[in-house]
Each structure stands twice: as C-alpha cells, then as structure tokens.
Amino acid sequence: MELESVNTCPVCGGAKFEFFLDAIDHTATGESFRLNQCTDCRLILTNPRPTQETIEKYYISDRYISHTGGGSTLFDRIYRTVRNYTIDQKLSLIKKYKEPGSLLDYGCGTGEFLKGAITKGWSASGVEPSSTARARINAGINIYRGLSDVKGKYDIITLWHVLEHVHELNPTLTTLRSLLNPGGMLFVAVPNSSSYDASHYGAQWAGYDVPRHLWHFTKKPMIKLLSNHGLNVRQIRGMKFDSYYVSLLSENYRHPGKRLSNFTRGCITGLRSNLQARPDNYSSLIYIAGS
Ligand SMILES: [Zn+2]
C-alpha cells in the first residue's frame, strides 16, 4: 500500500493537523484510513492517502454503482429511480440561475446527468477519467478524458459528488474557474460531515467513504476554498435523498447482512437527519457559486 501525506492544508495553508477519526474502506479493501483535521480552518482530510497512481485499485468493486450503473437488487433499483428524480431536481435548480446554454459536468461517470441535461436543451459536455465509465456513455455525447483536454467556456459547471475525490484540489478549481463564461456558475455537491447522520454514525458514516473521499467538507472550509478561487457562494442547498442513501449504507456497515432492520433504521435516521438539517446542514450539500 503506497500512501502519501498531505502536509499543507489546501484551504488555509496551515500545517497543523489533529486526529479526527479512523475509518474503514467498506467497499473495496477493508483497509483502515486516518482522518485528520486542520487545526486552523477545520478542513477534514484522509491523511495519509493513496496517490493518484495507487488509488485506482480502491475503485474496483462491484458495489461501486455510481460508476457501473449496474446492480439488480431492490436497493439498486430504488437507487436508480431516485437518481432519475434527483437529476430533474438538479436541472430545475440550475434553471433558477441560468436558462439552458453550455454546461460541463466534471466527473460525469456514466453520463446520466448529461443525458438529462441534453434532453432539457443544454449543450452539455462531460469530463470522465475512468475508461470503464466512459465506455457506458451514450455515443454522441461529448466527453473529455481530463480537464486539460477541455475546449471552450461554459455557463454552468457541475461537480456532483466529485470534488471530494480530487487529489489536486486547487489546480482543479483554478482550471474550472478559467473555463467559466463571465457570469458563469459552479454547482458543487459534496457530503457534509457536520450533518446529523455523520455524527450519528461516527466512523461508520458512509459519507467518509475512505480512501476514495480525500476531503470531508463542512460549510466553512468549503466557502473559504471557493472564495480563494474568486467564487462566492450564493446559496447552499440540501440533497434530501442522500441522508437516506448514506444512512442505509452506514447501517449495512454496522450490521452486515441484516438488510430489513437496516432498511428500517436507515430510513428513520435519514428522516431524522433531514428534520434537523434546516436550513442548510443536510447529509449532502450543493454549493452554488459564481464570480
Ligand atoms: Zn486549513
């Protein structure tokens, strides 16, 4: 296992980290990873972490459905139904800020969101480094392998549960910012490690998803990070289905095999999380930022 340490906080430049918790990779390897917290801006990070070269093996799993789109269990089918509903919700949210124009989905996976965006009249392109995911995207949709390949400028750039996977946080945001048209907006969705379900499940919270999640954001560090790049957060929105999804996964980590009681408990915790989350402390948050 080849790991690298992060010695400087990418949000505030601080160099002092304290122990936050140890979490297990429940999806691929069963290995344990340490989470540290910056003593200054409170950013939580997986540290040490696999390098960009060694992290690939942690994505090889049948259960990593966001990349395969597969799976035939009841849970997978519910997941897909909810996903299509949330795609419509995301597009309605974007439309509050911009009429359909050019859109780039960074980390577009198997392209479900892009498909929805194109249907609603967006001229949409994606970036996806995984060749397995790219192979499943409908022909005719414009996909780049990496950020450096991207051509043109965009009215909207979206990152749906992507930024927490990105090693090169600041260079990536610098590039994304440069790809925005004047008045363009960035939509960044990430898990929120200060949500009710995060504190309820502790180290077993599925939102930590180590070591694939390198950064574990809360509002303050995220707002600062974006503003470092000239992106001011205009609004923070909750993703109400994520609390259920993450709670169900967390229950399965806690009590492997007890599907039915996990389903019940996960739903209750998800509901409780949403009820306590108002106005903006939901399990996952969408940060809407513009220059
Ligand atoms: Zn910091």
PDB file of N, CA, C and O in Angstrom, residues 150-205:
ATOM      1  N   VAL A 150     -10.196  19.875 -22.151  1.00  0.00           N
ATOM      2  CA  VAL A 150     -11.479  20.556 -22.353  1.00  0.00           C
ATOM      3  C   VAL A 150     -11.320  21.783 -23.240  1.00  0.00           C
ATOM      4  O   VAL A 150     -10.398  22.592 -23.077  1.00  0.00           O
ATOM      5  N   LYS A 151     -12.227  21.908 -24.197  1.00  0.00           N
ATOM      6  CA  LYS A 151     -12.247  23.073 -25.103  1.00  0.00           C
ATOM      7  C   LYS A 151     -13.461  23.943 -24.760  1.00  0.00           C
ATOM      8  O   LYS A 151     -14.492  23.439 -24.322  1.00  0.00           O
ATOM      9  N   GLY A 152     -13.321  25.233 -24.985  1.00  0.00           N
ATOM     10  CA  GLY A 152     -14.456  26.131 -24.851  1.00  0.00           C
ATOM     11  C   GLY A 152     -14.673  26.647 -23.437  1.00  0.00           C
ATOM     12  O   GLY A 152     -13.892  26.360 -22.522  1.00  0.00           O
ATOM     13  N   LYS A 153     -15.737  27.456 -23.294  1.00  0.00           N
ATOM     14  CA  LYS A 153     -16.110  28.025 -21.993  1.00  0.00           C
ATOM     15  C   LYS A 153     -17.549  27.654 -21.710  1.00  0.00           C
ATOM     16  O   LYS A 153     -18.318  27.380 -22.636  1.00  0.00           O
ATOM     17  N   TYR A 154     -17.910  27.720 -20.453  1.00  0.00           N
ATOM     18  CA  TYR A 154     -19.214  27.182 -20.043  1.00  0.00           C
ATOM     19  C   TYR A 154     -19.980  28.142 -19.143  1.00  0.00           C
ATOM     20  O   TYR A 154     -19.406  28.842 -18.319  1.00  0.00           O
ATOM     21  N   ASP A 155     -21.317  28.123 -19.310  1.00  0.00           N
ATOM     22  CA  ASP A 155     -22.183  28.923 -18.435  1.00  0.00           C
ATOM     23  C   ASP A 155     -22.325  28.265 -17.068  1.00  0.00           C
ATOM     24  O   ASP A 155     -22.451  28.934 -16.050  1.00  0.00           O
ATOM     25  N   ILE A 156     -22.344  26.935 -17.087  1.00  0.00           N
ATOM     26  CA  ILE A 156     -22.523  26.167 -15.857  1.00  0.00           C
ATOM     27  C   ILE A 156     -21.498  25.045 -15.832  1.00  0.00           C
ATOM     28  O   ILE A 156     -21.308  24.348 -16.832  1.00  0.00           O
ATOM     29  N   ILE A 157     -20.847  24.882 -14.678  1.00  0.00           N
ATOM     30  CA  ILE A 157     -20.001  23.698 -14.465  1.00  0.00           C
ATOM     31  C   ILE A 157     -20.521  22.984 -13.223  1.00  0.00           C
ATOM     32  O   ILE A 157     -20.755  23.614 -12.186  1.00  0.00           O
ATOM     33  N   THR A 158     -20.737  21.684 -13.345  1.00  0.00           N
ATOM     34  CA  THR A 158     -21.284  20.913 -12.227  1.00  0.00           C
ATOM     35  C   THR A 158     -20.278  19.863 -11.761  1.00  0.00           C
ATOM     36  O   THR A 158     -19.565  19.256 -12.565  1.00  0.00           O
ATOM     37  N   LEU A 159     -20.244  19.660 -10.452  1.00  0.00           N
ATOM     38  CA  LEU A 159     -19.455  18.577  -9.853  1.00  0.00           C
ATOM     39  C   LEU A 159     -20.345  17.881  -8.845  1.00  0.00           C
ATOM     40  O   LEU A 159     -20.524  18.352  -7.716  1.00  0.00           O
ATOM     41  N   TRP A 160     -20.962  16.771  -9.264  1.00  0.00           N
ATOM     42  CA  TRP A 160     -21.881  16.044  -8.385  1.00  0.00           C
ATOM     43  C   TRP A 160     -21.119  14.949  -7.653  1.00  0.00           C
ATOM     44  O   TRP A 160     -20.814  13.926  -8.217  1.00  0.00           O
ATOM     45  N   HIS A 161     -20.798  15.222  -6.411  1.00  0.00           N
ATOM     46  CA  HIS A 161     -20.028  14.249  -5.604  1.00  0.00           C
ATOM     47  C   HIS A 161     -18.740  13.851  -6.306  1.00  0.00           C
ATOM     48  O   HIS A 161     -18.467  12.679  -6.525  1.00  0.00           O
ATOM     49  N   VAL A 162     -17.972  14.860  -6.652  1.00  0.00           N
ATOM     50  CA  VAL A 162     -16.725  14.656  -7.377  1.00  0.00           C
ATOM     51  C   VAL A 162     -15.545  15.308  -6.661  1.00  0.00           C
ATOM     52  O   VAL A 162     -14.478  14.701  -6.516  1.00  0.00           O
ATOM     53  N   LEU A 163     -15.737  16.528  -6.160  1.00  0.00           N
ATOM     54  CA  LEU A 163     -14.598  17.283  -5.614  1.00  0.00           C
ATOM     55  C   LEU A 163     -13.914  16.538  -4.449  1.00  0.00           C
ATOM     56  O   LEU A 163     -12.698  16.652  -4.275  1.00  0.00           O
ATOM     57  N   GLU A 164     -14.697  15.759  -3.692  1.00  0.00           N
ATOM     58  CA  GLU A 164     -14.097  15.024  -2.567  1.00  0.00           C
ATOM     59  C   GLU A 164     -13.159  13.912  -3.034  1.00  0.00           C
ATOM     60  O   GLU A 164     -12.422  13.348  -2.238  1.00  0.00           O
ATOM     61  N   HIS A 165     -13.186  13.597  -4.345  1.00  0.00           N
ATOM     62  CA  HIS A 165     -12.312  12.561  -4.909  1.00  0.00           C
ATOM     63  C   HIS A 165     -11.049  13.138  -5.552  1.00  0.00           C
ATOM     64  O   HIS A 165     -10.216  12.372  -6.029  1.00  0.00           O
ATOM     65  N   VAL A 166     -10.933  14.453  -5.613  1.00  0.00           N
ATOM     66  CA  VAL A 166      -9.898  15.083  -6.441  1.00  0.00           C
ATOM     67  C   VAL A 166      -8.618  15.327  -5.642  1.00  0.00           C
ATOM     68  O   VAL A 166      -8.629  16.037  -4.638  1.00  0.00           O
ATOM     69  N   HIS A 167      -7.506  14.736  -6.074  1.00  0.00           N
ATOM     70  CA  HIS A 167      -6.225  14.940  -5.385  1.00  0.00           C
ATOM     71  C   HIS A 167      -5.779  16.400  -5.462  1.00  0.00           C
ATOM     72  O   HIS A 167      -5.424  17.003  -4.461  1.00  0.00           O
ATOM     73  N   GLU A 168      -5.765  16.932  -6.696  1.00  0.00           N
ATOM     74  CA  GLU A 168      -5.213  18.272  -6.933  1.00  0.00           C
ATOM     75  C   GLU A 168      -6.322  19.310  -6.813  1.00  0.00           C
ATOM     76  O   GLU A 168      -6.807  19.848  -7.809  1.00  0.00           O
ATOM     77  N   LEU A 169      -6.692  19.581  -5.565  1.00  0.00           N
ATOM     78  CA  LEU A 169      -7.857  20.406  -5.301  1.00  0.00           C
ATOM     79  C   LEU A 169      -7.728  21.819  -5.894  1.00  0.00           C
ATOM     80  O   LEU A 169      -8.588  22.261  -6.658  1.00  0.00           O
ATOM     81  N   ASN A 170      -6.642  22.524  -5.557  1.00  0.00           N
ATOM     82  CA  ASN A 170      -6.512  23.916  -6.013  1.00  0.00           C
ATOM     83  C   ASN A 170      -6.259  24.055  -7.512  1.00  0.00           C
ATOM     84  O   ASN A 170      -6.934  24.859  -8.161  1.00  0.00           O
ATOM     85  N   PRO A 171      -5.349  23.265  -8.099  1.00  0.00           N
ATOM     86  CA  PRO A 171      -5.193  23.370  -9.558  1.00  0.00           C
ATOM     87  C   PRO A 171      -6.488  23.065 -10.304  1.00  0.00           C
ATOM     88  O   PRO A 171      -6.800  23.709 -11.318  1.00  0.00           O
ATOM     89  N   THR A 172      -7.266  22.104  -9.792  1.00  0.00           N
ATOM     90  CA  THR A 172      -8.528  21.752 -10.446  1.00  0.00           C
ATOM     91  C   THR A 172      -9.500  22.926 -10.400  1.00  0.00           C
ATOM     92  O   THR A 172     -10.114  23.282 -11.414  1.00  0.00           O
ATOM     93  N   LEU A 173      -9.623  23.559  -9.230  1.00  0.00           N
ATOM     94  CA  LEU A 173     -10.547  24.691  -9.119  1.00  0.00           C
ATOM     95  C   LEU A 173     -10.075  25.881  -9.951  1.00  0.00           C
ATOM     96  O   LEU A 173     -10.894  26.604 -10.533  1.00  0.00           O
ATOM     97  N   THR A 174      -8.759  26.081 -10.015  1.00  0.00           N
ATOM     98  CA  THR A 174      -8.236  27.169 -10.849  1.00  0.00           C
ATOM     99  C   THR A 174      -8.645  26.953 -12.307  1.00  0.00           C
ATOM    100  O   THR A 174      -9.124  27.875 -12.982  1.00  0.00           O
ATOM    101  N   THR A 175      -8.481  25.720 -12.774  1.00  0.00           N
ATOM    102  CA  THR A 175      -8.846  25.421 -14.166  1.00  0.00           C
ATOM    103  C   THR A 175     -10.346  25.562 -14.386  1.00  0.00           C
ATOM    104  O   THR A 175     -10.791  26.163 -15.370  1.00  0.00           O
ATOM    105  N   LEU A 176     -11.138  25.024 -13.469  1.00  0.00           N
ATOM    106  CA  LEU A 176     -12.595  25.102 -13.631  1.00  0.00           C
ATOM    107  C   LEU A 176     -13.052  26.551 -13.681  1.00  0.00           C
ATOM    108  O   LEU A 176     -13.881  26.937 -14.506  1.00  0.00           O
ATOM    109  N   ARG A 177     -12.474  27.369 -12.801  1.00  0.00           N
ATOM    110  CA  ARG A 177     -12.807  28.795 -12.783  1.00  0.00           C
ATOM    111  C   ARG A 177     -12.498  29.439 -14.135  1.00  0.00           C
ATOM    112  O   ARG A 177     -13.283  30.249 -14.642  1.00  0.00           O
ATOM    113  N   SER A 178     -11.358  29.047 -14.734  1.00  0.00           N
ATOM    114  CA  SER A 178     -10.957  29.642 -16.015  1.00  0.00           C
ATOM    115  C   SER A 178     -11.848  29.167 -17.165  1.00  0.00           C
ATOM    116  O   SER A 178     -11.870  29.780 -18.229  1.00  0.00           O
ATOM    117  N   LEU A 179     -12.580  28.072 -16.959  1.00  0.00           N
ATOM    118  CA  LEU A 179     -13.463  27.554 -18.011  1.00  0.00           C
ATOM    119  C   LEU A 179     -14.867  28.154 -17.938  1.00  0.00           C
ATOM    120  O   LEU A 179     -15.719  27.847 -18.771  1.00  0.00           O
ATOM    121  N   LEU A 180     -15.118  29.001 -16.926  1.00  0.00           N
ATOM    122  CA  LEU A 180     -16.446  29.614 -16.795  1.00  0.00           C
ATOM    123  C   LEU A 180     -16.548  30.858 -17.673  1.00  0.00           C
ATOM    124  O   LEU A 180     -15.636  31.683 -17.704  1.00  0.00           O
ATOM    125  N   ASN A 181     -17.682  30.990 -18.341  1.00  0.00           N
ATOM    126  CA  ASN A 181     -18.006  32.240 -19.031  1.00  0.00           C
ATOM    127  C   ASN A 181     -18.197  33.353 -18.007  1.00  0.00           C
ATOM    128  O   ASN A 181     -18.493  33.063 -16.848  1.00  0.00           O
ATOM    129  N   PRO A 182     -18.083  34.630 -18.407  1.00  0.00           N
ATOM    130  CA  PRO A 182     -18.429  35.704 -17.474  1.00  0.00           C
ATOM    131  C   PRO A 182     -19.856  35.491 -16.949  1.00  0.00           C
ATOM    132  O   PRO A 182     -20.756  35.180 -17.721  1.00  0.00           O
ATOM    133  N   GLY A 183     -20.016  35.594 -15.642  1.00  0.00           N
ATOM    134  CA  GLY A 183     -21.335  35.360 -15.045  1.00  0.00           C
ATOM    135  C   GLY A 183     -21.677  33.888 -14.886  1.00  0.00           C
ATOM    136  O   GLY A 183     -22.778  33.548 -14.453  1.00  0.00           O
ATOM    137  N   GLY A 184     -20.739  33.015 -15.228  1.00  0.00           N
ATOM    138  CA  GLY A 184     -20.976  31.575 -15.115  1.00  0.00           C
ATOM    139  C   GLY A 184     -21.027  31.114 -13.662  1.00  0.00           C
ATOM    140  O   GLY A 184     -20.548  31.797 -12.765  1.00  0.00           O
ATOM    141  N   MET A 185     -21.638  29.952 -13.465  1.00  0.00           N
ATOM    142  CA  MET A 185     -21.837  29.453 -12.103  1.00  0.00           C
ATOM    143  C   MET A 185     -21.301  28.033 -11.962  1.00  0.00           C
ATOM    144  O   MET A 185     -21.375  27.232 -12.888  1.00  0.00           O
ATOM    145  N   LEU A 186     -20.825  27.765 -10.729  1.00  0.00           N
ATOM    146  CA  LEU A 186     -20.334  26.439 -10.392  1.00  0.00           C
ATOM    147  C   LEU A 186     -21.296  25.797  -9.388  1.00  0.00           C
ATOM    148  O   LEU A 186     -21.708  26.454  -8.427  1.00  0.00           O
ATOM    149  N   PHE A 187     -21.688  24.557  -9.646  1.00  0.00           N
ATOM    150  CA  PHE A 187     -22.535  23.800  -8.713  1.00  0.00           C
ATOM    151  C   PHE A 187     -21.716  22.630  -8.174  1.00  0.00           C
ATOM    152  O   PHE A 187     -21.337  21.741  -8.938  1.00  0.00           O
ATOM    153  N   VAL A 188     -21.433  22.663  -6.868  1.00  0.00           N
ATOM    154  CA  VAL A 188     -20.569  21.642  -6.267  1.00  0.00           C
ATOM    155  C   VAL A 188     -21.329  20.898  -5.178  1.00  0.00           C
ATOM    156  O   VAL A 188     -21.692  21.500  -4.157  1.00  0.00           O
ATOM    157  N   ALA A 189     -21.581  19.609  -5.384  1.00  0.00           N
ATOM    158  CA  ALA A 189     -22.249  18.804  -4.357  1.00  0.00           C
ATOM    159  C   ALA A 189     -21.237  17.893  -3.676  1.00  0.00           C
ATOM    160  O   ALA A 189     -20.457  17.222  -4.347  1.00  0.00           O
ATOM    161  N   VAL A 190     -21.237  17.908  -2.361  1.00  0.00           N
ATOM    162  CA  VAL A 190     -20.325  17.049  -1.581  1.00  0.00           C
ATOM    163  C   VAL A 190     -21.049  16.583  -0.319  1.00  0.00           C
ATOM    164  O   VAL A 190     -21.984  17.244   0.156  1.00  0.00           O
ATOM    165  N   PRO A 191     -20.601  15.460   0.272  1.00  0.00           N
ATOM    166  CA  PRO A 191     -21.164  15.065   1.569  1.00  0.00           C
ATOM    167  C   PRO A 191     -20.813  16.113   2.630  1.00  0.00           C
ATOM    168  O   PRO A 191     -19.799  16.798   2.513  1.00  0.00           O
ATOM    169  N   ASN A 192     -21.656  16.210   3.640  1.00  0.00           N
ATOM    170  CA  ASN A 192     -21.462  17.207   4.690  1.00  0.00           C
ATOM    171  C   ASN A 192     -21.161  16.485   6.003  1.00  0.00           C
ATOM    172  O   ASN A 192     -22.059  15.920   6.627  1.00  0.00           O
ATOM    173  N   SER A 193     -19.905  16.540   6.424  1.00  0.00           N
ATOM    174  CA  SER A 193     -19.522  15.754   7.604  1.00  0.00           C
ATOM    175  C   SER A 193     -19.921  16.416   8.921  1.00  0.00           C
ATOM    176  O   SER A 193     -19.571  15.914   9.987  1.00  0.00           O
ATOM    177  N   SER A 194     -20.686  17.504   8.859  1.00  0.00           N
ATOM    178  CA  SER A 194     -21.245  18.026  10.116  1.00  0.00           C
ATOM    179  C   SER A 194     -22.755  17.766  10.186  1.00  0.00           C
ATOM    180  O   SER A 194     -23.443  18.296  11.060  1.00  0.00           O
ATOM    181  N   SER A 195     -23.271  16.906   9.286  1.00  0.00           N
ATOM    182  CA  SER A 195     -24.707  16.600   9.305  1.00  0.00           C
ATOM    183  C   SER A 195     -25.057  15.698  10.489  1.00  0.00           C
ATOM    184  O   SER A 195     -24.177  15.099  11.114  1.00  0.00           O
ATOM    185  N   TYR A 196     -26.359  15.574  10.738  1.00  0.00           N
ATOM    186  CA  TYR A 196     -26.820  14.708  11.821  1.00  0.00           C
ATOM    187  C   TYR A 196     -26.405  13.257  11.581  1.00  0.00           C
ATOM    188  O   TYR A 196     -25.915  12.579  12.487  1.00  0.00           O
ATOM    189  N   ASP A 197     -26.590  12.759  10.354  1.00  0.00           N
ATOM    190  CA  ASP A 197     -26.245  11.349  10.104  1.00  0.00           C
ATOM    191  C   ASP A 197     -24.741  11.104  10.248  1.00  0.00           C
ATOM    192  O   ASP A 197     -24.329  10.036  10.708  1.00  0.00           O
ATOM    193  N   ALA A 198     -23.911  12.102   9.925  1.00  0.00           N
ATOM    194  CA  ALA A 198     -22.462  11.943  10.118  1.00  0.00           C
ATOM    195  C   ALA A 198     -22.137  11.767  11.596  1.00  0.00           C
ATOM    196  O   ALA A 198     -21.384  10.858  11.969  1.00  0.00           O
ATOM    197  N   SER A 199     -22.721  12.595  12.454  1.00  0.00           N
ATOM    198  CA  SER A 199     -22.401  12.448  13.880  1.00  0.00           C
ATOM    199  C   SER A 199     -23.045  11.197  14.464  1.00  0.00           C
ATOM    200  O   SER A 199     -22.495  10.560  15.343  1.00  0.00           O
ATOM    201  N   HIS A 200     -24.214  10.807  13.925  1.00  0.00           N
ATOM    202  CA  HIS A 200     -24.890   9.599  14.411  1.00  0.00           C
ATOM    203  C   HIS A 200     -24.056   8.340  14.141  1.00  0.00           C
ATOM    204  O   HIS A 200     -23.920   7.487  15.007  1.00  0.00           O
ATOM    205  N   TYR A 201     -23.482   8.233  12.949  1.00  0.00           N
ATOM    206  CA  TYR A 201     -22.762   7.008  12.589  1.00  0.00           C
ATOM    207  C   TYR A 201     -21.264   7.076  12.892  1.00  0.00           C
ATOM    208  O   TYR A 201     -20.585   6.048  12.863  1.00  0.00           O
ATOM    209  N   GLY A 202     -20.733   8.245  13.173  1.00  0.00           N
ATOM    210  CA  GLY A 202     -19.312   8.363  13.512  1.00  0.00           C
ATOM    211  C   GLY A 202     -18.428   7.758  12.432  1.00  0.00           C
ATOM    212  O   GLY A 202     -18.634   8.000  11.236  1.00  0.00           O
ATOM    213  N   ALA A 203     -17.463   6.914  12.845  1.00  0.00           N
ATOM    214  CA  ALA A 203     -16.501   6.335  11.896  1.00  0.00           C
ATOM    215  C   ALA A 203     -17.185   5.470  10.845  1.00  0.00           C
ATOM    216  O   ALA A 203     -16.621   5.228   9.780  1.00  0.00           O
ATOM    217  N   GLN A 204     -18.415   4.999  11.126  1.00  0.00           N
ATOM    218  CA  GLN A 204     -19.109   4.134  10.162  1.00  0.00           C
ATOM    219  C   GLN A 204     -20.011   4.916   9.210  1.00  0.00           C
ATOM    220  O   GLN A 204     -20.774   4.323   8.447  1.00  0.00           O
ATOM    221  N   TRP A 205     -19.932   6.232   9.249  1.00  0.00           N
ATOM    222  CA  TRP A 205     -20.723   7.049   8.325  1.00  0.00           C
ATOM    223  C   TRP A 205     -20.256   6.787   6.887  1.00  0.00           C
ATOM    224  O   TRP A 205     -19.066   6.944   6.572  1.00  0.00           O
TER     225      TRP A 205
END
